[in-house]
Amino acid sequence: MTPNRKRTVHFNFYTTVEEAALIRERMASSGIVNLSAYLRKMAIDGYHVTLDLTDVRELVSLLRRCSNNLNQIAKRANETRSIYEADIEDLRQQYDKLWDAANGILEGLARIK
């Protein structure tokens, strides 16, 4: 045994081939690459949470589009000293989509127990 080892107690257990495959599958889905770390986490915490961030990525994409459009409108307004009503309506619709996406994410997070 290494003298400076932090963890000195060894656990040993057996699984079936199917159970081992399931453990490795769940370990991979949690993003943990070290089997010992995963087994410790599961033994101590009893669960792992894997978040699907697809909605957050979509929200970031919507934010970028709205920000780009706002910058283009501001640039045009500074150059011509006028803005088009259609541009403002387009921006309003994009902000409505943005708020809907943000609200959906918040509702999803509120359901996590």
XYZ file of N, CA, C and O in Angstrom:
452
model
N 0.835 -1.180 0.000
C 0.000 0.000 0.000
C 0.886 1.251 0.000
O 1.894 1.307 0.670
N 0.454 2.245 -0.749
C 1.172 3.503 -0.814
C 1.032 4.238 0.520
O -0.083 4.382 1.028
N 2.134 4.702 1.120
C 2.070 5.330 2.449
C 1.235 6.613 2.492
O 0.645 6.915 3.511
N 1.162 7.365 1.390
C 0.421 8.632 1.377
C -0.987 8.486 0.813
O -1.612 9.477 0.469
N -1.476 7.270 0.694
C -2.806 7.020 0.124
C -3.871 7.613 1.048
O -3.881 7.369 2.244
N -4.769 8.385 0.458
C -5.850 9.019 1.223
C -6.919 7.997 1.599
O -7.418 7.984 2.716
N -7.242 7.123 0.671
C -8.278 6.109 0.903
C -7.604 4.777 1.195
O -6.944 4.215 0.336
N -7.804 4.272 2.395
C -7.079 3.069 2.805
C -7.972 1.834 2.936
O -7.474 0.725 3.073
N -9.297 1.993 2.888
C -10.209 0.865 3.036
C -10.608 0.372 1.645
O -11.047 1.149 0.798
N -10.461 -0.931 1.422
C -10.746 -1.531 0.122
C -12.094 -2.244 0.151
O -12.384 -2.993 1.078
N -12.939 -2.015 -0.857
C -14.194 -2.733 -1.026
C -14.062 -3.626 -2.249
O -13.453 -3.241 -3.248
N -14.666 -4.790 -2.191
C -14.624 -5.721 -3.298
C -15.992 -6.377 -3.424
O -16.539 -6.852 -2.423
N -16.584 -6.370 -4.632
C -17.863 -7.044 -4.814
C -17.963 -7.576 -6.232
O -17.232 -7.143 -7.122
N -18.883 -8.500 -6.430
C -19.073 -9.128 -7.726
C -20.379 -8.673 -8.354
O -21.345 -8.364 -7.655
N -20.386 -8.632 -9.685
C -21.597 -8.333 -10.436
C -21.733 -9.343 -11.560
O -20.775 -10.034 -11.894
N -22.923 -9.360 -12.157
C -23.089 -10.155 -13.377
C -22.542 -9.329 -14.538
O -22.284 -8.113 -14.398
N -22.402 -9.952 -15.675
C -21.935 -9.229 -16.866
C -22.922 -8.120 -17.206
O -22.520 -6.993 -17.551
N -24.211 -8.410 -17.088
C -25.237 -7.405 -17.399
C -25.186 -6.229 -16.426
O -25.301 -5.075 -16.826
N -25.012 -6.533 -15.145
C -24.917 -5.461 -14.146
C -23.682 -4.596 -14.388
O -23.752 -3.363 -14.293
N -22.566 -5.233 -14.719
C -21.332 -4.477 -15.000
C -21.533 -3.564 -16.198
O -21.091 -2.404 -16.194
N -22.209 -4.071 -17.231
C -22.472 -3.249 -18.417
C -23.366 -2.068 -18.063
O -23.133 -0.939 -18.524
N -24.375 -2.307 -17.231
C -25.274 -1.237 -16.814
C -24.532 -0.196 -15.979
O -24.735 1.013 -16.154
N -23.666 -0.654 -15.083
C -22.870 0.280 -14.274
C -22.010 1.155 -15.178
O -21.957 2.372 -15.032
N -21.331 0.551 -16.139
C -20.465 1.319 -17.045
C -21.281 2.268 -17.924
O -20.853 3.386 -18.206
N -22.467 1.828 -18.339
C -23.333 2.685 -19.149
C -23.778 3.913 -18.363
O -23.714 5.039 -18.852
N -24.202 3.689 -17.132
C -24.634 4.814 -16.290
C -23.457 5.718 -15.926
O -23.606 6.928 -15.829
N -22.301 5.120 -15.734
C -21.100 5.907 -15.440
C -20.790 6.820 -16.624
O -20.517 8.006 -16.445
N -20.864 6.268 -17.835
C -20.593 7.070 -19.037
C -21.624 8.187 -19.185
O -21.271 9.320 -19.532
N -22.896 7.893 -18.906
C -23.928 8.922 -19.054
C -23.785 10.034 -18.019
O -24.234 11.148 -18.242
N -23.139 9.728 -16.887
C -22.949 10.755 -15.866
C -21.723 11.618 -16.144
O -21.524 12.635 -15.498
N -20.882 11.168 -17.093
C -19.691 11.939 -17.430
C -18.498 11.639 -16.542
O -17.464 12.286 -16.655
N -18.626 10.664 -15.663
C -17.516 10.287 -14.789
C -16.729 9.188 -15.489
O -17.292 8.190 -15.927
N -15.416 9.357 -15.625
C -14.607 8.392 -16.378
C -13.852 7.416 -15.480
O -13.349 6.412 -15.958
N -13.806 7.674 -14.201
C -13.090 6.815 -13.268
C -14.098 5.939 -12.533
O -14.979 6.440 -11.822
N -13.983 4.614 -12.696
C -14.936 3.695 -12.084
C -14.952 3.818 -10.568
O -16.022 3.834 -9.948
N -13.804 3.923 -9.941
C -13.754 4.057 -8.479
C -14.483 5.319 -8.020
O -15.241 5.290 -7.045
N -14.261 6.415 -8.722
C -14.923 7.672 -8.357
C -16.437 7.540 -8.516
O -17.209 7.998 -7.668
N -16.870 6.895 -9.600
C -18.303 6.715 -9.831
C -18.922 5.839 -8.731
O -19.970 6.184 -8.180
N -18.286 4.722 -8.421
C -18.833 3.824 -7.404
C -18.871 4.492 -6.028
O -19.822 4.320 -5.270
N -17.840 5.287 -5.700
C -17.846 6.031 -4.437
C -19.007 7.009 -4.403
O -19.740 7.101 -3.423
N -19.179 7.758 -5.512
C -20.253 8.748 -5.575
C -21.615 8.080 -5.398
O -22.454 8.551 -4.640
N -21.814 6.967 -6.077
C -23.105 6.285 -5.988
C -23.323 5.689 -4.592
O -24.427 5.722 -4.065
N -22.282 5.151 -3.994
C -22.418 4.559 -2.661
C -22.698 5.635 -1.611
O -23.468 5.419 -0.681
N -22.104 6.806 -1.759
C -22.266 7.871 -0.770
C -23.532 8.688 -1.035
O -24.343 8.911 -0.149
N -23.708 9.130 -2.284
C -24.845 9.987 -2.620
C -26.109 9.190 -2.937
O -27.212 9.688 -2.745
N -25.946 8.014 -3.499
C -27.095 7.178 -3.824
C -27.766 7.506 -5.132
O -28.702 6.838 -5.533
N -27.331 8.533 -5.824
C -27.934 8.893 -7.101
C -26.977 9.783 -7.883
O -26.035 10.335 -7.341
N -27.254 9.913 -9.160
C -26.546 10.908 -9.951
C -27.569 11.616 -10.821
O -28.608 11.053 -11.148
N -27.295 12.843 -11.154
C -28.202 13.641 -11.966
C -27.491 13.972 -13.269
O -26.372 14.484 -13.265
N -28.149 13.643 -14.368
C -27.622 13.992 -15.680
C -28.590 15.000 -16.284
O -29.774 14.711 -16.432
N -28.098 16.167 -16.592
C -28.948 17.221 -17.139
C -28.862 17.238 -18.657
O -27.767 17.158 -19.219
N -30.012 17.354 -19.297
C -30.064 17.532 -20.743
C -30.063 19.041 -20.992
O -31.024 19.731 -20.660
N -28.984 19.535 -21.527
C -28.835 20.986 -21.709
C -29.214 21.452 -23.116
O -28.871 22.565 -23.512
N -29.953 20.622 -23.855
C -30.366 20.988 -25.209
C -31.155 22.288 -25.209
O -30.923 23.160 -26.047
N -32.091 22.427 -24.257
C -32.906 23.644 -24.185
C -32.059 24.868 -23.857
O -32.307 25.964 -24.369
N -31.066 24.695 -23.014
C -30.187 25.813 -22.659
C -29.375 26.242 -23.890
O -29.200 27.435 -24.140
N -28.897 25.265 -24.667
C -28.161 25.606 -25.890
C -29.045 26.374 -26.865
O -28.604 27.321 -27.515
N -30.305 25.961 -26.982
C -31.248 26.667 -27.853
C -31.475 28.082 -27.343
O -31.540 29.033 -28.122
N -31.574 28.235 -26.029
C -31.755 29.560 -25.444
C -30.557 30.452 -25.759
O -30.723 31.619 -26.123
N -29.362 29.919 -25.645
C -28.151 30.690 -25.959
C -28.157 31.099 -27.429
O -27.810 32.232 -27.771
N -28.583 30.185 -28.296
C -28.661 30.502 -29.723
C -29.657 31.634 -29.970
O -29.382 32.564 -30.738
N -30.818 31.569 -29.326
C -31.800 32.649 -29.461
C -31.256 33.968 -28.934
O -31.479 35.029 -29.530
N -30.541 33.919 -27.826
C -29.937 35.144 -27.278
C -28.960 35.765 -28.270
O -28.943 36.989 -28.462
N -28.148 34.910 -28.889
C -27.182 35.424 -29.878
C -27.887 36.087 -31.056
O -27.487 37.152 -31.517
N -28.948 35.420 -31.554
C -29.662 35.994 -32.705
C -30.294 37.323 -32.350
O -30.217 38.286 -33.122
N -30.929 37.384 -31.184
C -31.561 38.642 -30.758
C -30.526 39.740 -30.579
O -30.735 40.881 -30.991
N -29.419 39.379 -29.985
C -28.371 40.371 -29.776
C -27.793 40.859 -31.098
O -27.554 42.060 -31.278
N -27.585 39.950 -32.055
C -27.090 40.361 -33.372
C -28.083 41.277 -34.074
O -27.700 42.292 -34.667
N -29.368 40.914 -34.019
C -30.380 41.754 -34.665
C -30.477 43.120 -34.004
O -30.615 44.138 -34.689
N -30.399 43.155 -32.696
C -30.450 44.431 -31.989
C -29.257 45.306 -32.379
O -29.404 46.509 -32.617
N -28.082 44.690 -32.488
C -26.895 45.447 -32.910
C -27.059 45.992 -34.326
O -26.665 47.126 -34.612
N -27.631 45.203 -35.222
C -27.838 45.668 -36.593
C -28.833 46.821 -36.645
O -28.638 47.794 -37.377
N -29.896 46.713 -35.851
C -30.889 47.795 -35.810
C -30.272 49.067 -35.222
O -30.480 50.169 -35.717
N -29.498 48.906 -34.161
C -28.846 50.071 -33.549
C -27.879 50.724 -34.529
O -27.813 51.956 -34.621
N -27.137 49.913 -35.272
C -26.198 50.460 -36.253
C -26.952 51.248 -37.330
O -26.557 52.359 -37.698
N -28.047 50.640 -37.841
C -28.835 51.324 -38.874
C -29.434 52.615 -38.331
O -29.439 53.654 -39.013
N -29.923 52.573 -37.080
C -30.521 53.771 -36.480
C -29.484 54.871 -36.321
O -29.777 56.047 -36.549
N -28.256 54.514 -35.958
C -27.196 55.515 -35.824
C -26.776 56.078 -37.176
O -26.429 57.257 -37.277
N -26.804 55.239 -38.216
C -26.390 55.698 -39.550
C -27.460 56.549 -40.213
O -27.164 57.574 -40.824
N -28.732 56.100 -40.132
C -29.803 56.772 -40.880
C -30.701 57.633 -40.008
O -31.547 58.347 -40.522
N -30.531 57.527 -38.700
C -31.386 58.223 -37.730
C -32.853 57.796 -37.842
O -33.751 58.548 -37.491
N -33.100 56.574 -38.371
C -34.465 56.044 -38.405
C -34.395 54.522 -38.356
O -33.396 53.926 -38.740
N -35.471 53.932 -37.872
C -35.567 52.473 -37.855
C -36.918 52.073 -38.436
O -37.873 52.855 -38.431
N -36.986 50.869 -38.965
C -38.206 50.399 -39.606
C -39.082 49.662 -38.611
O -38.602 48.927 -37.740
N -40.382 49.858 -38.764
C -41.341 49.201 -37.884
C -41.231 47.675 -38.006
O -41.367 46.963 -37.008
N -40.942 47.178 -39.206
C -40.811 45.729 -39.419
C -39.633 45.165 -38.619
O -39.705 44.040 -38.103
N -38.555 45.936 -38.522
C -37.396 45.496 -37.731
C -37.762 45.369 -36.254
O -37.374 44.409 -35.590
N -38.496 46.339 -35.755
C -38.910 46.327 -34.350
C -39.853 45.142 -34.108
O -39.725 44.437 -33.100
N -40.779 44.884 -35.036
C -41.702 43.763 -34.882
C -40.952 42.434 -34.923
O -41.246 41.526 -34.139
N -39.979 42.313 -35.802
C -39.171 41.093 -35.873
C -38.424 40.871 -34.563
O -38.385 39.755 -34.037
N -37.858 41.927 -34.041
C -37.134 41.841 -32.773
C -38.082 41.455 -31.628
O -37.747 40.614 -30.796
N -39.291 42.020 -31.629
C -40.267 41.684 -30.594
C -40.641 40.198 -30.651
O -40.725 39.526 -29.623
N -40.834 39.676 -31.863
C -41.174 38.254 -32.015
C -40.030 37.364 -31.533
O -40.255 36.330 -30.897
N -38.800 37.766 -31.821
C -37.659 36.988 -31.353
C -37.551 37.012 -29.839
O -37.235 35.998 -29.214
N -37.829 38.150 -29.240
C -37.804 38.228 -27.780
C -38.924 37.393 -27.161
O -38.742 36.792 -26.105
N -40.090 37.329 -27.835
C -41.167 36.459 -27.352
C -40.719 34.994 -27.365
O -40.967 34.247 -26.407
N -40.040 34.565 -28.444
C -39.515 33.196 -28.511
C -38.490 32.970 -27.403
O -38.456 31.917 -26.774
N -37.656 33.963 -27.190
C -36.637 33.876 -26.155
C -37.267 33.693 -24.782
O -36.861 32.828 -24.000
N -38.288 34.479 -24.461
C -38.944 34.369 -23.163
C -39.666 33.039 -23.028
O -39.690 32.447 -21.945
N -40.278 32.547 -24.118
C -40.936 31.236 -24.072
C -39.915 30.139 -23.767
O -40.170 29.240 -22.960
N -38.756 30.206 -24.414
C -37.710 29.202 -24.184
C -37.203 29.280 -22.744
O -37.032 28.255 -22.082
N -36.973 30.485 -22.251
C -36.494 30.653 -20.875
C -37.530 30.138 -19.884
O -37.197 29.458 -18.907
N -38.791 30.427 -20.132
C -39.855 29.966 -19.251
C -39.941 28.443 -19.251
O -40.111 27.826 -18.203
N -39.789 27.820 -20.421
C -39.804 26.365 -20.503
C -38.671 25.740 -19.713
O -38.852 24.724 -19.033
N -37.497 26.334 -19.791
C -36.346 25.825 -19.038
C -36.595 25.955 -17.539
O -36.343 25.019 -16.770
N -37.107 27.088 -17.111
C -37.380 27.292 -15.686
C -38.441 26.320 -15.178
O -38.327 25.795 -14.067
N -39.463 26.057 -15.985
C -40.482 25.086 -15.579
C -39.882 23.691 -15.456
O -40.193 22.944 -14.533
N -38.999 23.332 -16.394
C -38.340 22.036 -16.337
C -37.457 21.906 -15.110
O -37.437 20.860 -14.450
N -36.738 22.959 -14.786
C -35.885 22.938 -13.596
C -36.719 22.844 -12.323
O -36.304 22.202 -11.359
N -37.880 23.472 -12.321
C -38.736 23.431 -11.133
C -39.275 22.024 -10.881
O -39.582 21.671 -9.735
N -39.357 21.197 -11.927
C -39.855 19.825 -11.760
C -38.802 18.875 -11.217
O -39.126 17.776 -10.797
N -37.530 19.288 -11.208
C -36.464 18.426 -10.700
C -36.576 18.368 -9.188
O -36.639 19.374 -8.513
N -36.582 17.177 -8.680
C -36.705 16.996 -7.226
C -35.396 16.489 -6.678
O -34.713 15.717 -7.198
